[in-house]
Coordinates of C-alpha atoms in Angstrom, one line a residue:
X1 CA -12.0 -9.9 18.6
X2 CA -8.5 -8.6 19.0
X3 CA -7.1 -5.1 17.5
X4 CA -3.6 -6.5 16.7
X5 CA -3.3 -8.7 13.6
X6 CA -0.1 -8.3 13.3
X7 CA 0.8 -11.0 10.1
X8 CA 2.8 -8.0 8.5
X9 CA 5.2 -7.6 11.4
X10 CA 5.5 -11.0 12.2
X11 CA 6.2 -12.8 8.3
X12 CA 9.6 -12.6 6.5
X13 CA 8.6 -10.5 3.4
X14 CA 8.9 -12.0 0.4
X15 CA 11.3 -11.1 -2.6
X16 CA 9.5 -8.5 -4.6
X17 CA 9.8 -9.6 -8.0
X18 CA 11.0 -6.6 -10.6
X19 CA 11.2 -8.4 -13.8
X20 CA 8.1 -8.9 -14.5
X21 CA 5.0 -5.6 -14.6
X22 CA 2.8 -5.7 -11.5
X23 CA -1.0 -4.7 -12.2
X24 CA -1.0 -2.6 -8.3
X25 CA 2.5 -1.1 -9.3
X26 CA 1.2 -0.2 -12.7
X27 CA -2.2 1.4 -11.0
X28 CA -0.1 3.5 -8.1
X29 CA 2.2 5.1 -11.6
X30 CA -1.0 5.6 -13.6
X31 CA -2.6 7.7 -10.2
X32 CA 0.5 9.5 -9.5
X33 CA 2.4 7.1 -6.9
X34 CA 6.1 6.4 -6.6
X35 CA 5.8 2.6 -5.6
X36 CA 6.7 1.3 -8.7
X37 CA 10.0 0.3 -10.7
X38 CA 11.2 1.2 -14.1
X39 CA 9.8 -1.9 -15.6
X40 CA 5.9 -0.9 -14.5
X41 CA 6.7 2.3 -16.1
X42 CA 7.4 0.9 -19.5
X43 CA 4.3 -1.1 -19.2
X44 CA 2.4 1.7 -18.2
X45 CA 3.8 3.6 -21.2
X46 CA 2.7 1.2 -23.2
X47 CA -0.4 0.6 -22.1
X48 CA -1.6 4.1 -22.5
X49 CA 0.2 4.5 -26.0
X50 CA -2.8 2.2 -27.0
X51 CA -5.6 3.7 -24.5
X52 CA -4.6 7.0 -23.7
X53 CA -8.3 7.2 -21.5
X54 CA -6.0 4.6 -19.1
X55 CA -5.3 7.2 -16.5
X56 CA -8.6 9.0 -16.3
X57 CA -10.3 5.7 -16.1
X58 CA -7.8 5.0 -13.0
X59 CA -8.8 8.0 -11.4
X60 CA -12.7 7.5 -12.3
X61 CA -12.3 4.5 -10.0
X62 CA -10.5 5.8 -6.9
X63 CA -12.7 8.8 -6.7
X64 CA -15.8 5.9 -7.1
X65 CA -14.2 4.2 -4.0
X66 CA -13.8 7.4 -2.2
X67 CA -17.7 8.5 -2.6
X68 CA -18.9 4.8 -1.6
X69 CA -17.2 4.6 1.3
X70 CA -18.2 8.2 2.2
X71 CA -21.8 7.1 1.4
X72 CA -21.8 4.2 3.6
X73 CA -20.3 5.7 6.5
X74 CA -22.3 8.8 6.4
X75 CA -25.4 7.5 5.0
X76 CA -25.4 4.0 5.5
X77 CA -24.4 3.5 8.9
X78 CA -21.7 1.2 7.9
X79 CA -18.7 0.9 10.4
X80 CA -17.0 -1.9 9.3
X81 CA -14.7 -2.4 5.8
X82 CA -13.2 -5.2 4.4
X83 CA -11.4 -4.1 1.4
X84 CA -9.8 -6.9 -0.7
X85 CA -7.3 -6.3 -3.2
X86 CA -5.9 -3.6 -1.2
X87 CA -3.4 -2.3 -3.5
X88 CA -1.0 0.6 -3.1
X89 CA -1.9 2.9 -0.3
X90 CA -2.3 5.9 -2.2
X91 CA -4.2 9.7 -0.7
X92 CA -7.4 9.2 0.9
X93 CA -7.5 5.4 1.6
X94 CA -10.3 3.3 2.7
X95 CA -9.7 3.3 6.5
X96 CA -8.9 7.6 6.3
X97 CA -12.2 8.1 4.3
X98 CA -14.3 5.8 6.4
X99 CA -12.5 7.8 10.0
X100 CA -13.0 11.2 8.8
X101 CA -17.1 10.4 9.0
X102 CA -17.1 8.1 11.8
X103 CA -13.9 7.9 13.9
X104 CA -14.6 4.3 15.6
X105 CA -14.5 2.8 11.6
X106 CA -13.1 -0.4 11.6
X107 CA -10.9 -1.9 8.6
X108 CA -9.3 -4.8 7.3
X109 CA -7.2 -5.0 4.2
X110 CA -6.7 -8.0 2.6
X111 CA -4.1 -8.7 -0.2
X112 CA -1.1 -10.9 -1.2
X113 CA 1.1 -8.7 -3.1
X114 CA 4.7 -9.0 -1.9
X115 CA 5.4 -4.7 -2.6
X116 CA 1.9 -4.3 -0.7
X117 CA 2.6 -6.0 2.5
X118 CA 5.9 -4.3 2.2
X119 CA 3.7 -1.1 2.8
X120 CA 1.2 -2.6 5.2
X121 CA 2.4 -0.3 8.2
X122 CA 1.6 3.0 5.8
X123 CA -1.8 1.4 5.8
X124 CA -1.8 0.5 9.9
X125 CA -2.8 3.6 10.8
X126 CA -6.0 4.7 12.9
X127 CA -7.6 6.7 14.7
X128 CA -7.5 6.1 18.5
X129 CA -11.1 5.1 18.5
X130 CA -11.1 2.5 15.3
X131 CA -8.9 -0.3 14.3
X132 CA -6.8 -0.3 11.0
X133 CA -5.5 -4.1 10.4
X134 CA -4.2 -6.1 7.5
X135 CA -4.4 -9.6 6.3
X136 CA -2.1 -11.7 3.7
X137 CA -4.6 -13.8 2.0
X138 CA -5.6 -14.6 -1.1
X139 CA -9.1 -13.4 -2.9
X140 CA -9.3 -17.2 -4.2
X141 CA -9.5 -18.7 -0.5
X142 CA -13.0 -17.1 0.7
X143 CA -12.8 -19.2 3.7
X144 CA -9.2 -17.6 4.9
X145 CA -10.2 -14.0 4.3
X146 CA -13.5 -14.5 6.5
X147 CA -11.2 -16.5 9.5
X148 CA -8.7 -14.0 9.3
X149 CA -11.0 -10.9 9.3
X150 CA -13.0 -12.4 12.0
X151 CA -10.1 -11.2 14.3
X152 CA -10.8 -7.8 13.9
X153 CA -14.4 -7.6 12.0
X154 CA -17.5 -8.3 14.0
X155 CA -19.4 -10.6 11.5
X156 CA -22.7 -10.5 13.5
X157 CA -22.5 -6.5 12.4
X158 CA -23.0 -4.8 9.0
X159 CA -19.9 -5.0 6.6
X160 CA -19.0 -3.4 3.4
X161 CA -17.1 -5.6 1.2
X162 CA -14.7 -3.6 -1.0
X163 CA -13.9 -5.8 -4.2
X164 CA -12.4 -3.0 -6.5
X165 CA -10.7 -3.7 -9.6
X166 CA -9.3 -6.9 -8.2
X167 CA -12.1 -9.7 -9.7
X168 CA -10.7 -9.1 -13.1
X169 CA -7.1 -11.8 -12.2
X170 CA -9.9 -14.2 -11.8
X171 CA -9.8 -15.4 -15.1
X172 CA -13.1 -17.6 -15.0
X173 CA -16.2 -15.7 -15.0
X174 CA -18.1 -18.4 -12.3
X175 CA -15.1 -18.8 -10.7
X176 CA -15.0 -15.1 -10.0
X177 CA -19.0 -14.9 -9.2
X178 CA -18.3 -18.2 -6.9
X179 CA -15.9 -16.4 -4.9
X180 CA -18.0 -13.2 -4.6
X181 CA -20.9 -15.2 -3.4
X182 CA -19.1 -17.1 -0.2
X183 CA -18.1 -13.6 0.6
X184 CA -21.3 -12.0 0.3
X185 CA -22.4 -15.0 2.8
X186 CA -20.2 -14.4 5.4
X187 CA -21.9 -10.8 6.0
X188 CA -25.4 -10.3 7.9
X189 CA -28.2 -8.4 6.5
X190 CA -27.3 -4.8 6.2
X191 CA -24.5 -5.5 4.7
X192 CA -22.7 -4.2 1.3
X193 CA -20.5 -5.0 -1.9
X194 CA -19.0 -2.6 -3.5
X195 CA -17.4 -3.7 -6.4
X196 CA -15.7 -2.1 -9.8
X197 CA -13.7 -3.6 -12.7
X198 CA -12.7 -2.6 -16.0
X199 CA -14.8 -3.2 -18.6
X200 CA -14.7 -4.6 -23.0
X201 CA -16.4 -1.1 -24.1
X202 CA -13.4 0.0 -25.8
X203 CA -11.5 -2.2 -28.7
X204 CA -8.3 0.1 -27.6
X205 CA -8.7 -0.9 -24.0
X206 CA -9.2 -4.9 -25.5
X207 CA -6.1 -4.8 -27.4
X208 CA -4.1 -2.6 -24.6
X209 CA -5.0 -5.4 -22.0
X210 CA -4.3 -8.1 -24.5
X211 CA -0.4 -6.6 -24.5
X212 CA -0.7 -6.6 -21.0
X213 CA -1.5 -9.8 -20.7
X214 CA 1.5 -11.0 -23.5
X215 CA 4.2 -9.5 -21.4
X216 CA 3.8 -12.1 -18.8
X217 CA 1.9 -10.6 -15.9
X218 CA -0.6 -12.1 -13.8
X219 CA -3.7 -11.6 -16.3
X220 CA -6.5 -9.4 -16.2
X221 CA -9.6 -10.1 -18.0
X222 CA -11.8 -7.2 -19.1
X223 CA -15.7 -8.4 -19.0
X224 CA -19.0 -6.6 -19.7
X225 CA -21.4 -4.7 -17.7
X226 CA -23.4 -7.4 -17.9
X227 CA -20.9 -9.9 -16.4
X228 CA -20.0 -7.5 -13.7
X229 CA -24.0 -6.8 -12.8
X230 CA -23.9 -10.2 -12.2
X231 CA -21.4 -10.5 -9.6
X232 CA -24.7 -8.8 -7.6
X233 CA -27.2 -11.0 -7.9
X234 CA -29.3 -11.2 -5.0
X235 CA -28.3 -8.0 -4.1
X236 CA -30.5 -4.8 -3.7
X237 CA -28.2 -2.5 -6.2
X238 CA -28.0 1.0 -5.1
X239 CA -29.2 3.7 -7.7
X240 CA -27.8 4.2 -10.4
X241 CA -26.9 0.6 -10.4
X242 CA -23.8 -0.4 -11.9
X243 CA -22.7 1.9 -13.9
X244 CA -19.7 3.8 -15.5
X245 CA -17.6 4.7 -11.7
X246 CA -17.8 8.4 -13.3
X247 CA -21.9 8.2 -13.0
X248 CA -22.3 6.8 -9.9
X249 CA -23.7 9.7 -7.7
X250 CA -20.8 12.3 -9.1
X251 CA -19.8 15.4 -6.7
X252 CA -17.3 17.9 -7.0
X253 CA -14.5 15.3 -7.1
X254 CA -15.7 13.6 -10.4
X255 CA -15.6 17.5 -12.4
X256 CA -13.4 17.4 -15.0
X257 CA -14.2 13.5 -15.9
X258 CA -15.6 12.1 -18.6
X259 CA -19.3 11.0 -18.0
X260 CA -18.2 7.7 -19.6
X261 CA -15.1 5.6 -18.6
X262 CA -14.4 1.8 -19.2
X263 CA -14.5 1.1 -15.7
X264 CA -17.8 0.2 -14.0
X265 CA -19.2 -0.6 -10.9
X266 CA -21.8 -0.4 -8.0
X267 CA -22.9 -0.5 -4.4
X268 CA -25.4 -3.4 -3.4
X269 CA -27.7 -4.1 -0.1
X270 CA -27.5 -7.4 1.8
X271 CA -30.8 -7.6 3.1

């Protein structure tokens, strides 16, 4: 294994494209962020005119990552992360969370997003005992991520996979739970998924994501609990199971939120 990636020093970025609403840019507005452009911002607005629950829901889900990866490195043992569908970088990251309990904590983030590999070095950051790396790949080439990962990640060694709020762009349900399952494969027993998405429990959220959708972005397609439960089949589901991201083992982060919100997800065993 080698600590030095390196693919976001070494590719020409590509043009960012501002004409159009990103889905990450939209996210980083909706939690706060300033990596975003005047035309995520009307989106955003837009978007919540119809679901004003957009922005608690947002935050629901970061502070469901946050306790996860706390859990598994604390708890679980778990010293290795690959978190697909990076996004943003935005406070408390996966890599800072999983340091801050176990300094040696290595992570690979994996996205495609032209504004995100912009911002890869923000997320190259480590502690002098772990590695931090990042990968250009995309979620619909299993086989790439794994390769790719496999420079930094040990593969013969417990892995949490991070899919959060990413499995909605796949726009076919088995194409989605395909990908997901060559994924879970690559990992040994004692491994983890960790997986959120938005969910169809709310007719404003269906017709807010149906505008979305209109103005030309890459889709996102809300599905059920049901359909996202499924995504961990085979899996040994962590209590509560998946659930609204507000319910899942709340602390003192998740006062002040809703019990319910329209994102849900859940933390699975390997075994």
């Amino acid at each position: 294994m080698t600590d030095q990636v390196g693919n976001s020093e070494q590719e020409p970025l590509p043009k960012i494209d501002t004409s159009v609403p990103h889905s990450a840019r939209i996210w980083n507005y909706w939690l706060g962020g300033k990596d975003n452009y005047e035309v995520d911002r009307v989106a955003g607005d837009a978007f919540r005119e119809i679901f004003p629950g957009i922005e608690t829901g947002a935050r629901a889900a970061r502070y469901f990552l946050a306790r996860a990866v706390r859990h598994l490195a604390a708890e679980g043992g778990i010293r290795q992360f690959l978190d697909i569908g990076t996004g943003l970088p935005n406070v408390d990251n996966t890599h800072q969370i999983a340091q801050r309990v176990a300094p040696e904590s290595r992570i690979v983030y994996v996205d495609n997003d032209p504004l995100v590999l912009a911002h890869a070095r923000a997320l190259l950051t480590s502690t002098p005992e772990g590695v931090t790396n990042y990968v250009d790949a995309d979620l619909r080439d299993p086989s790439a991520i794994v390769r790719e990962a496999g420079k930094t990640l040990d593969f013969e060694k417990p892995v949490a996979l991070m899919l959060m709020g990413i499995l909605g762009h796949i726009e076919d349900h088995d194409e989605a739970r395909s990908i997901v399952r060559q994924l879970v494969d690559a990992l040994p027993a004692g491994s983890y998924l960790v997986q959120y998405d938005s969910t169809d429990t709310s007719e404003e959220y269906v017709r807010a994501i149906q505008q979305y959708n209109d103005g030309g972005s890459i889709p996102y397609i809300l599905r059920s609990p049901e359909q996202i439960a499924r995504y961990f089949d085979g899996l040994e589901l962590l209590e509560p199971g998946v659930t609204s991201c507000s319910r899942w083992r709340p602390d003192a982060e998740a006062l002040g939120l809703p019990a319910e919100v329209h994102q849900y997800g859940g933390v699975a065993l390997k075994r």
